[in-house]
Amino acid sequence: MSPCAPSHSAPRLLTIPSSVPFLPTLADALLDGRLVEGFSPRNDPLALASATVFLPTRRAGRLLAEALRQRMPSGVTLLPRIVPLGDVDEDALAFAEGFIDPPHAVPPTTRRLALANLVARWRSLLRGDDGRVAVASGPGAEIALADALAQLIDEMAAQEVPWDKLDVLVPGEHDAYWDMALDFLKIAREFWPAYLAGEKMVDARVRNDRLVDAEAERLRAVPEGGPVIAAGSTGSMPATARLLAAVAHLPRGCVVLPGLDTHLDAPSWAALTDAEAPAPSHPQYGLALLLARHMRVGREAVLSLSAPAPHGREVLLSEALRPVASTEAWASLDMRVGAGEIDAALEAVAVIEAEDSREEALSIAVALREVLEVPGRTGALITPDRDLARRVTAELLRFEVAIDDSAGEPLSESAPGRFARLVADVCHEELAPVPLAALLRHDLARFGLTQAELDRAVDALELMVLRGPRPAGGAEGLIGAVAAFDPKTFHRSDARHRLGEDVRERAGDLAVRIGVALAPLLALGRGVHPFGTLLEAHSTAVQGAWSGLDAGSETDRIALDELTRAFEAMAEGAPAAPDMTLADYAAALPLLLADKPVRPPLLTDARLRILGPLEARLVHVDRVVLAGLVEQTWPKAVRTDPWLSRPMRAALGLEAPERRIGLSAHDFAQACGAPELILSRPRKLGGAPTVPSRFLQRLAAVSGETRWKAAMARGDRYRRLAQLIDEDPPAPRLARPEPVPPVALRPTQLSVTEIETWLRDPYTIYARHVLRLRPLDGLDEAPGAAERGNAIHEALGAFALAFPEALPAEAEPALLAHGRAAFAALEAFPAEYALWWARFERLAGRYIAWERTRRTGARRIFAEVGGRLVLPGGRFTLTGRADRIEQLREGGLAILDFKTGQAPTAKQVKAGYSPQLPLEAAIAASGGFRDVPAEPAGALTYVKLGVGELREGNAVDKDETAAGLAASTRERLEQLVAAFENPARGYASLARPMFRGRFGDYDHLARVKEWSTAGEGEE
């Protein structure tokens, strides 16, 4: 007998409308004898055991089992054999005893690693002119290409396309890249079967199809066996379709199709499978193909198990999703269907058009929360957008509602998964501060300490060596940085100045523990290593950092078990994996963990669920929310195959990529049959406008403008409720802070640069000197403009101190020598050092030429000299450090300030916004600078040190003198001091913010962004 030959002349085919609960209807029909004639086991709890039921998924099998149990009079029954077609297990099939030694399926991780190795080796053999640059490199790209190759292998197997057909593709007919890809596929078709044969394994898809074909053959061989029902499958895979055909032709068999469209007109139905122009993007394409090709019957041979729901939404959806070639029929829709039926179909439909994904998530959460107001009602969110699903889960926590999310999260994003990734990242970056701080703060990190001990040690280590410039790499660098830490080098108001020896001991102990725990993986930081060696070292390092403590929550414990299994799977596939550097291993790890889901414990009593489109097919709830209805999400964007172009796929006989759109459309139509339906989409994603899903646009088109606006009005109710939740109650405008500390706590000594801050932002002086707060350095903070300026100032100051009167003959080399000493601290940052040192070298020649000109009018140079001025009564001391003071030959002083940034103008100095140079002149006039004669200033000059430029700027306006400006500025200082000696005078935030930087160190404490806004979005 031919495999396709039926064992019974007339196939028994049934369907359940999409608006009717599929599994409950199936259970009732099975128990009442409407599926298999003469088999009605409702009152016989033993009879069901003789039946076999094929379903698409394990989840559907569990739900059917529960539905059958609930419907039996006694509440107990022997269940039928329920077999999931999507994940066939030979133990669940009746033929298990007769099917000898089925080949094992190659583990998914082993296959990924082996194919990634093949891709990497192939790319390494390509020449540059052969297109190596066209093939992405790196572990991420290699694994992505391996996944695409694995998917192509599965497609070829499922659609039964032999690899020999690659020979019909003629090189030269395609772009050069596709010819290169074709060459690789011919290599892969030889390599992969040979590898599988050597391992005595087959692809999981091939094994699944063999098992299904064996079961179909068994059923045809024993047609008089027990009742056999196949339900819920569309037969999209040839092997599954053959099994469905075998079941349908059995004397006691039947096939129940999900949501067959019985309303589409006959010509349009026939056009779906037209040989010349099929419609693979239509939701009924798969069912039409199954009936025509495998069942060899027309649509009229399929009987309905139930009448549609009263809303009759199937008719409207059939019209909305009809083939493009027949959409002209929409013009006569009201006449053919009737306005009343369309109104009934849309009566319980609401459309949410949210502004963005945040508003969409909260609106959906409100709609789902409303379901719980009625006892016993159920609801589900159906979306392929996992980010949106996570957002809705988080929003429901506002209402203290847990939702059952069967998809879970990727292992790479779970707590144990992130911990394992951090260990790899920390080691490949040689204990860089940012990933190391993240690892140390992770809930699962212990390093052999209690949580309290670890917290204290991490605080100490972070404060001492992780903040600020990066310490030397590796464990030795970290331990050495702790040993070299000297608290005396910090200002006495800095928290680090007060760290004691006990704190250093804690930090040192933790640094040693880190080095010991991560040593196996740190040792592999250089060179290329076998994947198995890296994996073993990584596993040891994870255990050392974890110190054997259990994960916290039940979900974390599940994730820990999944991580253990993932490491075992990677170890099993390690011999097939490519050799890698530690950096490549760390980059590949997230991809290797991402395809393993961590599912939380099943909430058996949950009335709200999050379902993917596939698993939602046979699940019935009272309210369905279809969300993320935008193009590129629903349906997903058509994937571009990196190995075969569209014409190449067509030549091989592979399905067009649009077939996935048809499957997505079928999922959409099935979900739309719920009693209450909410359709949701965001108008913007990531700030960019979205395009509504084509399914949504079609439904809007056939509904009519008036009806669609009414549906949107119903959806707007949830948007308004969501907005009310986030709406803040009216509150008085926050006043500008102006703290008034006791006079005794106010500062009595400030530097000349802080006087400018005092004038512009007194709150900063309050925070710094009254509260004694100092901003912490950032983690792994790279040097910025301040460090560059300090290095230049140090170099120029050291040069001037070395030659205070006359320049040496070799002045430029001497300046560069001082520059090297000043820039030495920046050598740990190669990129910044290379740029800034090159600029200093360019500056050196110009500076020496400028210096020679300046020296002609100066008798002596004083550089980096400190001074102080005590105001009358001794109540306030002004301090300062001048970059450069020149004692002029003609008498008097010239005071210069080097600026690597923006220099103030003379008008800003005169207005009092930048009083630094006039105050330094006041100190000099009083003899306050060490070793500098007490003389009035004759010139105040800013020297701009730019990229390849050196320019002087006069700080004194043309109608003033330097001495006069110094005297008036001192007078204003005395007035300022007197004003703040008034106990009622407060330290206002941003009193004179003109010309001030955009953000200050203490603006967040002063809540500047709150009180300084005039209105929504206005500064």
PDB file of N, CA, C and O in Angstrom, residues 817-876:
ATOM      1  N   ALA A 817      59.996  67.467  28.238  1.00  0.00           N
ATOM      2  CA  ALA A 817      60.384  66.562  29.330  1.00  0.00           C
ATOM      3  C   ALA A 817      59.476  66.759  30.537  1.00  0.00           C
ATOM      4  O   ALA A 817      59.022  65.788  31.158  1.00  0.00           O
ATOM      5  N   HIS A 818      59.180  68.019  30.862  1.00  0.00           N
ATOM      6  CA  HIS A 818      58.252  68.285  31.954  1.00  0.00           C
ATOM      7  C   HIS A 818      56.839  67.795  31.583  1.00  0.00           C
ATOM      8  O   HIS A 818      56.090  67.315  32.442  1.00  0.00           O
ATOM      9  N   GLY A 819      56.496  67.911  30.313  1.00  0.00           N
ATOM     10  CA  GLY A 819      55.190  67.435  29.871  1.00  0.00           C
ATOM     11  C   GLY A 819      55.062  65.929  30.022  1.00  0.00           C
ATOM     12  O   GLY A 819      54.015  65.434  30.454  1.00  0.00           O
ATOM     13  N   ARG A 820      56.104  65.183  29.667  1.00  0.00           N
ATOM     14  CA  ARG A 820      56.039  63.724  29.820  1.00  0.00           C
ATOM     15  C   ARG A 820      55.812  63.334  31.268  1.00  0.00           C
ATOM     16  O   ARG A 820      55.057  62.399  31.563  1.00  0.00           O
ATOM     17  N   ALA A 821      56.489  64.036  32.182  1.00  0.00           N
ATOM     18  CA  ALA A 821      56.295  63.727  33.601  1.00  0.00           C
ATOM     19  C   ALA A 821      54.867  64.035  34.034  1.00  0.00           C
ATOM     20  O   ALA A 821      54.254  63.277  34.797  1.00  0.00           O
ATOM     21  N   ALA A 822      54.317  65.144  33.523  1.00  0.00           N
ATOM     22  CA  ALA A 822      52.954  65.525  33.921  1.00  0.00           C
ATOM     23  C   ALA A 822      51.910  64.605  33.310  1.00  0.00           C
ATOM     24  O   ALA A 822      50.878  64.313  33.929  1.00  0.00           O
ATOM     25  N   PHE A 823      52.152  64.132  32.084  1.00  0.00           N
ATOM     26  CA  PHE A 823      51.171  63.277  31.394  1.00  0.00           C
ATOM     27  C   PHE A 823      51.344  61.796  31.721  1.00  0.00           C
ATOM     28  O   PHE A 823      50.569  60.965  31.257  1.00  0.00           O
ATOM     29  N   ALA A 824      52.355  61.445  32.531  1.00  0.00           N
ATOM     30  CA  ALA A 824      52.633  60.033  32.804  1.00  0.00           C
ATOM     31  C   ALA A 824      51.444  59.332  33.425  1.00  0.00           C
ATOM     32  O   ALA A 824      51.172  58.154  33.137  1.00  0.00           O
ATOM     33  N   ALA A 825      50.714  60.036  34.295  1.00  0.00           N
ATOM     34  CA  ALA A 825      49.568  59.410  34.969  1.00  0.00           C
ATOM     35  C   ALA A 825      48.461  59.036  33.981  1.00  0.00           C
ATOM     36  O   ALA A 825      47.596  58.204  34.299  1.00  0.00           O
ATOM     37  N   LEU A 826      48.466  59.645  32.789  1.00  0.00           N
ATOM     38  CA  LEU A 826      47.407  59.376  31.808  1.00  0.00           C
ATOM     39  C   LEU A 826      47.755  58.234  30.860  1.00  0.00           C
ATOM     40  O   LEU A 826      46.946  57.877  30.005  1.00  0.00           O
ATOM     41  N   GLU A 827      48.955  57.653  30.982  1.00  0.00           N
ATOM     42  CA  GLU A 827      49.355  56.599  30.071  1.00  0.00           C
ATOM     43  C   GLU A 827      48.500  55.345  30.239  1.00  0.00           C
ATOM     44  O   GLU A 827      48.453  54.496  29.346  1.00  0.00           O
ATOM     45  N   ALA A 828      47.828  55.226  31.380  1.00  0.00           N
ATOM     46  CA  ALA A 828      46.930  54.072  31.581  1.00  0.00           C
ATOM     47  C   ALA A 828      45.701  54.141  30.683  1.00  0.00           C
ATOM     48  O   ALA A 828      44.950  53.166  30.594  1.00  0.00           O
ATOM     49  N   PHE A 829      45.495  55.279  30.028  1.00  0.00           N
ATOM     50  CA  PHE A 829      44.348  55.468  29.134  1.00  0.00           C
ATOM     51  C   PHE A 829      44.903  55.771  27.742  1.00  0.00           C
ATOM     52  O   PHE A 829      45.057  56.941  27.361  1.00  0.00           O
ATOM     53  N   PRO A 830      45.267  54.735  26.990  1.00  0.00           N
ATOM     54  CA  PRO A 830      46.006  54.935  25.734  1.00  0.00           C
ATOM     55  C   PRO A 830      45.332  55.878  24.754  1.00  0.00           C
ATOM     56  O   PRO A 830      45.997  56.696  24.118  1.00  0.00           O
ATOM     57  N   ALA A 831      44.017  55.766  24.582  1.00  0.00           N
ATOM     58  CA  ALA A 831      43.335  56.597  23.590  1.00  0.00           C
ATOM     59  C   ALA A 831      43.434  58.071  23.959  1.00  0.00           C
ATOM     60  O   ALA A 831      43.794  58.921  23.126  1.00  0.00           O
ATOM     61  N   GLU A 832      43.115  58.394  25.227  1.00  0.00           N
ATOM     62  CA  GLU A 832      43.167  59.784  25.663  1.00  0.00           C
ATOM     63  C   GLU A 832      44.609  60.303  25.648  1.00  0.00           C
ATOM     64  O   GLU A 832      44.882  61.426  25.228  1.00  0.00           O
ATOM     65  N   TYR A 833      45.532  59.453  26.097  1.00  0.00           N
ATOM     66  CA  TYR A 833      46.931  59.885  26.165  1.00  0.00           C
ATOM     67  C   TYR A 833      47.458  60.195  24.767  1.00  0.00           C
ATOM     68  O   TYR A 833      48.128  61.223  24.557  1.00  0.00           O
ATOM     69  N   ALA A 834      47.177  59.318  23.819  1.00  0.00           N
ATOM     70  CA  ALA A 834      47.691  59.532  22.459  1.00  0.00           C
ATOM     71  C   ALA A 834      47.172  60.845  21.885  1.00  0.00           C
ATOM     72  O   ALA A 834      47.932  61.609  21.269  1.00  0.00           O
ATOM     73  N   LEU A 835      45.895  61.145  22.091  1.00  0.00           N
ATOM     74  CA  LEU A 835      45.310  62.368  21.550  1.00  0.00           C
ATOM     75  C   LEU A 835      45.862  63.602  22.258  1.00  0.00           C
ATOM     76  O   LEU A 835      46.313  64.561  21.618  1.00  0.00           O
ATOM     77  N   TRP A 836      45.853  63.576  23.581  1.00  0.00           N
ATOM     78  CA  TRP A 836      46.227  64.773  24.331  1.00  0.00           C
ATOM     79  C   TRP A 836      47.729  65.045  24.269  1.00  0.00           C
ATOM     80  O   TRP A 836      48.150  66.196  24.239  1.00  0.00           O
ATOM     81  N   TRP A 837      48.535  63.982  24.268  1.00  0.00           N
ATOM     82  CA  TRP A 837      49.979  64.215  24.188  1.00  0.00           C
ATOM     83  C   TRP A 837      50.348  64.776  22.812  1.00  0.00           C
ATOM     84  O   TRP A 837      51.207  65.663  22.700  1.00  0.00           O
ATOM     85  N   ALA A 838      49.709  64.290  21.765  1.00  0.00           N
ATOM     86  CA  ALA A 838      49.967  64.838  20.424  1.00  0.00           C
ATOM     87  C   ALA A 838      49.613  66.327  20.378  1.00  0.00           C
ATOM     88  O   ALA A 838      50.329  67.135  19.775  1.00  0.00           O
ATOM     89  N   ARG A 839      48.522  66.701  21.024  1.00  0.00           N
ATOM     90  CA  ARG A 839      48.141  68.122  21.048  1.00  0.00           C
ATOM     91  C   ARG A 839      49.130  68.941  21.857  1.00  0.00           C
ATOM     92  O   ARG A 839      49.440  70.091  21.504  1.00  0.00           O
ATOM     93  N   PHE A 840      49.661  68.364  22.955  1.00  0.00           N
ATOM     94  CA  PHE A 840      50.635  69.102  23.754  1.00  0.00           C
ATOM     95  C   PHE A 840      51.930  69.294  22.965  1.00  0.00           C
ATOM     96  O   PHE A 840      52.561  70.358  23.039  1.00  0.00           O
ATOM     97  N   GLU A 841      52.327  68.275  22.190  1.00  0.00           N
ATOM     98  CA  GLU A 841      53.528  68.419  21.367  1.00  0.00           C
ATOM     99  C   GLU A 841      53.361  69.542  20.347  1.00  0.00           C
ATOM    100  O   GLU A 841      54.303  70.301  20.075  1.00  0.00           O
ATOM    101  N   ARG A 842      52.154  69.648  19.776  1.00  0.00           N
ATOM    102  CA  ARG A 842      51.898  70.735  18.831  1.00  0.00           C
ATOM    103  C   ARG A 842      51.912  72.087  19.527  1.00  0.00           C
ATOM    104  O   ARG A 842      52.309  73.100  18.954  1.00  0.00           O
ATOM    105  N   LEU A 843      51.461  72.089  20.788  1.00  0.00           N
ATOM    106  CA  LEU A 843      51.409  73.339  21.549  1.00  0.00           C
ATOM    107  C   LEU A 843      52.795  73.799  21.991  1.00  0.00           C
ATOM    108  O   LEU A 843      53.033  75.007  22.121  1.00  0.00           O
ATOM    109  N   ALA A 844      53.713  72.844  22.217  1.00  0.00           N
ATOM    110  CA  ALA A 844      55.000  73.172  22.837  1.00  0.00           C
ATOM    111  C   ALA A 844      55.759  74.240  22.061  1.00  0.00           C
ATOM    112  O   ALA A 844      56.293  75.204  22.649  1.00  0.00           O
ATOM    113  N   GLY A 845      55.867  74.113  20.756  1.00  0.00           N
ATOM    114  CA  GLY A 845      56.611  75.099  19.966  1.00  0.00           C
ATOM    115  C   GLY A 845      56.003  76.484  20.057  1.00  0.00           C
ATOM    116  O   GLY A 845      56.708  77.487  20.210  1.00  0.00           O
ATOM    117  N   ARG A 846      54.672  76.561  19.952  1.00  0.00           N
ATOM    118  CA  ARG A 846      54.001  77.853  20.053  1.00  0.00           C
ATOM    119  C   ARG A 846      54.198  78.445  21.452  1.00  0.00           C
ATOM    120  O   ARG A 846      54.360  79.667  21.600  1.00  0.00           O
ATOM    121  N   TYR A 847      54.160  77.575  22.470  1.00  0.00           N
ATOM    122  CA  TYR A 847      54.311  78.083  23.834  1.00  0.00           C
ATOM    123  C   TYR A 847      55.706  78.670  24.034  1.00  0.00           C
ATOM    124  O   TYR A 847      55.852  79.744  24.649  1.00  0.00           O
ATOM    125  N   ILE A 848      56.725  78.012  23.547  1.00  0.00           N
ATOM    126  CA  ILE A 848      58.091  78.526  23.718  1.00  0.00           C
ATOM    127  C   ILE A 848      58.238  79.864  22.995  1.00  0.00           C
ATOM    128  O   ILE A 848      58.860  80.811  23.510  1.00  0.00           O
ATOM    129  N   ALA A 849      57.675  79.966  21.778  1.00  0.00           N
ATOM    130  CA  ALA A 849      57.741  81.250  21.064  1.00  0.00           C
ATOM    131  C   ALA A 849      57.012  82.326  21.856  1.00  0.00           C
ATOM    132  O   ALA A 849      57.502  83.471  21.982  1.00  0.00           O
ATOM    133  N   TRP A 850      55.867  82.005  22.394  1.00  0.00           N
ATOM    134  CA  TRP A 850      55.120  82.975  23.226  1.00  0.00           C
ATOM    135  C   TRP A 850      55.918  83.328  24.471  1.00  0.00           C
ATOM    136  O   TRP A 850      55.990  84.474  24.898  1.00  0.00           O
ATOM    137  N   GLU A 851      56.537  82.306  25.090  1.00  0.00           N
ATOM    138  CA  GLU A 851      57.313  82.509  26.311  1.00  0.00           C
ATOM    139  C   GLU A 851      58.479  83.462  26.058  1.00  0.00           C
ATOM    140  O   GLU A 851      58.767  84.355  26.878  1.00  0.00           O
ATOM    141  N   ARG A 852      59.166  83.318  24.946  1.00  0.00           N
ATOM    142  CA  ARG A 852      60.289  84.208  24.657  1.00  0.00           C
ATOM    143  C   ARG A 852      59.808  85.657  24.542  1.00  0.00           C
ATOM    144  O   ARG A 852      60.480  86.587  25.014  1.00  0.00           O
ATOM    145  N   THR A 853      58.648  85.847  23.949  1.00  0.00           N
ATOM    146  CA  THR A 853      58.112  87.209  23.824  1.00  0.00           C
ATOM    147  C   THR A 853      57.740  87.769  25.190  1.00  0.00           C
ATOM    148  O   THR A 853      58.053  88.944  25.495  1.00  0.00           O
ATOM    149  N   ARG A 854      57.103  86.968  26.025  1.00  0.00           N
ATOM    150  CA  ARG A 854      56.696  87.430  27.353  1.00  0.00           C
ATOM    151  C   ARG A 854      57.910  87.776  28.206  1.00  0.00           C
ATOM    152  O   ARG A 854      57.881  88.716  29.003  1.00  0.00           O
ATOM    153  N   ARG A 855      58.971  86.995  28.085  1.00  0.00           N
ATOM    154  CA  ARG A 855      60.123  87.184  28.966  1.00  0.00           C
ATOM    155  C   ARG A 855      60.847  88.498  28.709  1.00  0.00           C
ATOM    156  O   ARG A 855      61.599  88.980  29.568  1.00  0.00           O
ATOM    157  N   THR A 856      60.644  89.083  27.541  1.00  0.00           N
ATOM    158  CA  THR A 856      61.329  90.352  27.269  1.00  0.00           C
ATOM    159  C   THR A 856      60.860  91.459  28.196  1.00  0.00           C
ATOM    160  O   THR A 856      61.593  92.424  28.456  1.00  0.00           O
ATOM    161  N   GLY A 857      59.639  91.376  28.703  1.00  0.00           N
ATOM    162  CA  GLY A 857      59.131  92.429  29.584  1.00  0.00           C
ATOM    163  C   GLY A 857      59.070  92.014  31.039  1.00  0.00           C
ATOM    164  O   GLY A 857      58.533  92.753  31.869  1.00  0.00           O
ATOM    165  N   ALA A 858      59.552  90.796  31.373  1.00  0.00           N
ATOM    166  CA  ALA A 858      59.454  90.309  32.747  1.00  0.00           C
ATOM    167  C   ALA A 858      60.838  90.082  33.336  1.00  0.00           C
ATOM    168  O   ALA A 858      61.747  89.579  32.655  1.00  0.00           O
ATOM    169  N   ARG A 859      60.973  90.472  34.608  1.00  0.00           N
ATOM    170  CA  ARG A 859      62.232  90.220  35.300  1.00  0.00           C
ATOM    171  C   ARG A 859      62.275  88.825  35.902  1.00  0.00           C
ATOM    172  O   ARG A 859      63.308  88.190  35.958  1.00  0.00           O
ATOM    173  N   ARG A 860      61.123  88.377  36.393  1.00  0.00           N
ATOM    174  CA  ARG A 860      61.085  87.087  37.082  1.00  0.00           C
ATOM    175  C   ARG A 860      59.683  86.493  36.941  1.00  0.00           C
ATOM    176  O   ARG A 860      58.695  87.218  36.884  1.00  0.00           O
ATOM    177  N   ILE A 861      59.647  85.144  36.886  1.00  0.00           N
ATOM    178  CA  ILE A 861      58.391  84.417  36.746  1.00  0.00           C
ATOM    179  C   ILE A 861      58.126  83.631  38.027  1.00  0.00           C
ATOM    180  O   ILE A 861      59.010  82.936  38.538  1.00  0.00           O
ATOM    181  N   PHE A 862      56.898  83.771  38.546  1.00  0.00           N
ATOM    182  CA  PHE A 862      56.458  82.965  39.687  1.00  0.00           C
ATOM    183  C   PHE A 862      55.314  82.064  39.184  1.00  0.00           C
ATOM    184  O   PHE A 862      54.336  82.566  38.633  1.00  0.00           O
ATOM    185  N   ALA A 863      55.460  80.756  39.353  1.00  0.00           N
ATOM    186  CA  ALA A 863      54.468  79.805  38.816  1.00  0.00           C
ATOM    187  C   ALA A 863      53.887  78.950  39.922  1.00  0.00           C
ATOM    188  O   ALA A 863      54.589  78.565  40.871  1.00  0.00           O
ATOM    189  N   GLU A 864      52.598  78.661  39.776  1.00  0.00           N
ATOM    190  CA  GLU A 864      51.887  77.784  40.719  1.00  0.00           C
ATOM    191  C   GLU A 864      52.177  78.203  42.156  1.00  0.00           C
ATOM    192  O   GLU A 864      52.533  77.392  43.008  1.00  0.00           O
ATOM    193  N   VAL A 865      52.002  79.503  42.410  1.00  0.00           N
ATOM    194  CA  VAL A 865      52.321  80.052  43.725  1.00  0.00           C
ATOM    195  C   VAL A 865      51.027  80.257  44.515  1.00  0.00           C
ATOM    196  O   VAL A 865      50.040  80.769  44.002  1.00  0.00           O
ATOM    197  N   GLY A 866      51.037  79.839  45.790  1.00  0.00           N
ATOM    198  CA  GLY A 866      49.865  79.958  46.627  1.00  0.00           C
ATOM    199  C   GLY A 866      49.863  81.240  47.431  1.00  0.00           C
ATOM    200  O   GLY A 866      50.917  81.804  47.755  1.00  0.00           O
ATOM    201  N   GLY A 867      48.676  81.751  47.765  1.00  0.00           N
ATOM    202  CA  GLY A 867      48.570  82.988  48.539  1.00  0.00           C
ATOM    203  C   GLY A 867      47.279  83.025  49.331  1.00  0.00           C
ATOM    204  O   GLY A 867      46.399  82.186  49.146  1.00  0.00           O
ATOM    205  N   ARG A 868      47.183  84.019  50.215  1.00  0.00           N
ATOM    206  CA  ARG A 868      45.988  84.181  51.038  1.00  0.00           C
ATOM    207  C   ARG A 868      45.798  85.638  51.399  1.00  0.00           C
ATOM    208  O   ARG A 868      46.750  86.429  51.472  1.00  0.00           O
ATOM    209  N   LEU A 869      44.563  86.000  51.633  1.00  0.00           N
ATOM    210  CA  LEU A 869      44.192  87.366  52.014  1.00  0.00           C
ATOM    211  C   LEU A 869      43.185  87.274  53.147  1.00  0.00           C
ATOM    212  O   LEU A 869      42.121  86.673  52.982  1.00  0.00           O
ATOM    213  N   VAL A 870      43.539  87.858  54.305  1.00  0.00           N
ATOM    214  CA  VAL A 870      42.637  87.870  55.451  1.00  0.00           C
ATOM    215  C   VAL A 870      41.905  89.205  55.456  1.00  0.00           C
ATOM    216  O   VAL A 870      42.544  90.278  55.488  1.00  0.00           O
ATOM    217  N   LEU A 871      40.584  89.143  55.416  1.00  0.00           N
ATOM    218  CA  LEU A 871      39.792  90.375  55.398  1.00  0.00           C
ATOM    219  C   LEU A 871      39.828  91.038  56.776  1.00  0.00           C
ATOM    220  O   LEU A 871      40.124  90.389  57.795  1.00  0.00           O
ATOM    221  N   PRO A 872      39.545  92.329  56.838  1.00  0.00           N
ATOM    222  CA  PRO A 872      39.582  93.058  58.118  1.00  0.00           C
ATOM    223  C   PRO A 872      38.764  92.351  59.196  1.00  0.00           C
ATOM    224  O   PRO A 872      37.666  91.864  58.940  1.00  0.00           O
ATOM    225  N   GLY A 873      39.328  92.291  60.400  1.00  0.00           N
ATOM    226  CA  GLY A 873      38.662  91.627  61.519  1.00  0.00           C
ATOM    227  C   GLY A 873      38.946  90.150  61.589  1.00  0.00           C
ATOM    228  O   GLY A 873      38.545  89.476  62.536  1.00  0.00           O
ATOM    229  N   GLY A 874      39.639  89.620  60.556  1.00  0.00           N
ATOM    230  CA  GLY A 874      40.003  88.211  60.548  1.00  0.00           C
ATOM    231  C   GLY A 874      38.832  87.271  60.413  1.00  0.00           C
ATOM    232  O   GLY A 874      38.954  86.069  60.676  1.00  0.00           O
ATOM    233  N   ARG A 875      37.687  87.796  59.961  1.00  0.00           N
ATOM    234  CA  ARG A 875      36.504  86.953  59.937  1.00  0.00           C
ATOM    235  C   ARG A 875      36.402  86.079  58.690  1.00  0.00           C
ATOM    236  O   ARG A 875      35.583  85.178  58.623  1.00  0.00           O
ATOM    237  N   PHE A 876      37.225  86.333  57.677  1.00  0.00           N
ATOM    238  CA  PHE A 876      37.157  85.558  56.443  1.00  0.00           C
ATOM    239  C   PHE A 876      38.528  85.559  55.779  1.00  0.00           C
ATOM    240  O   PHE A 876      39.199  86.594  55.742  1.00  0.00           O
TER     241      PHE A 876
END
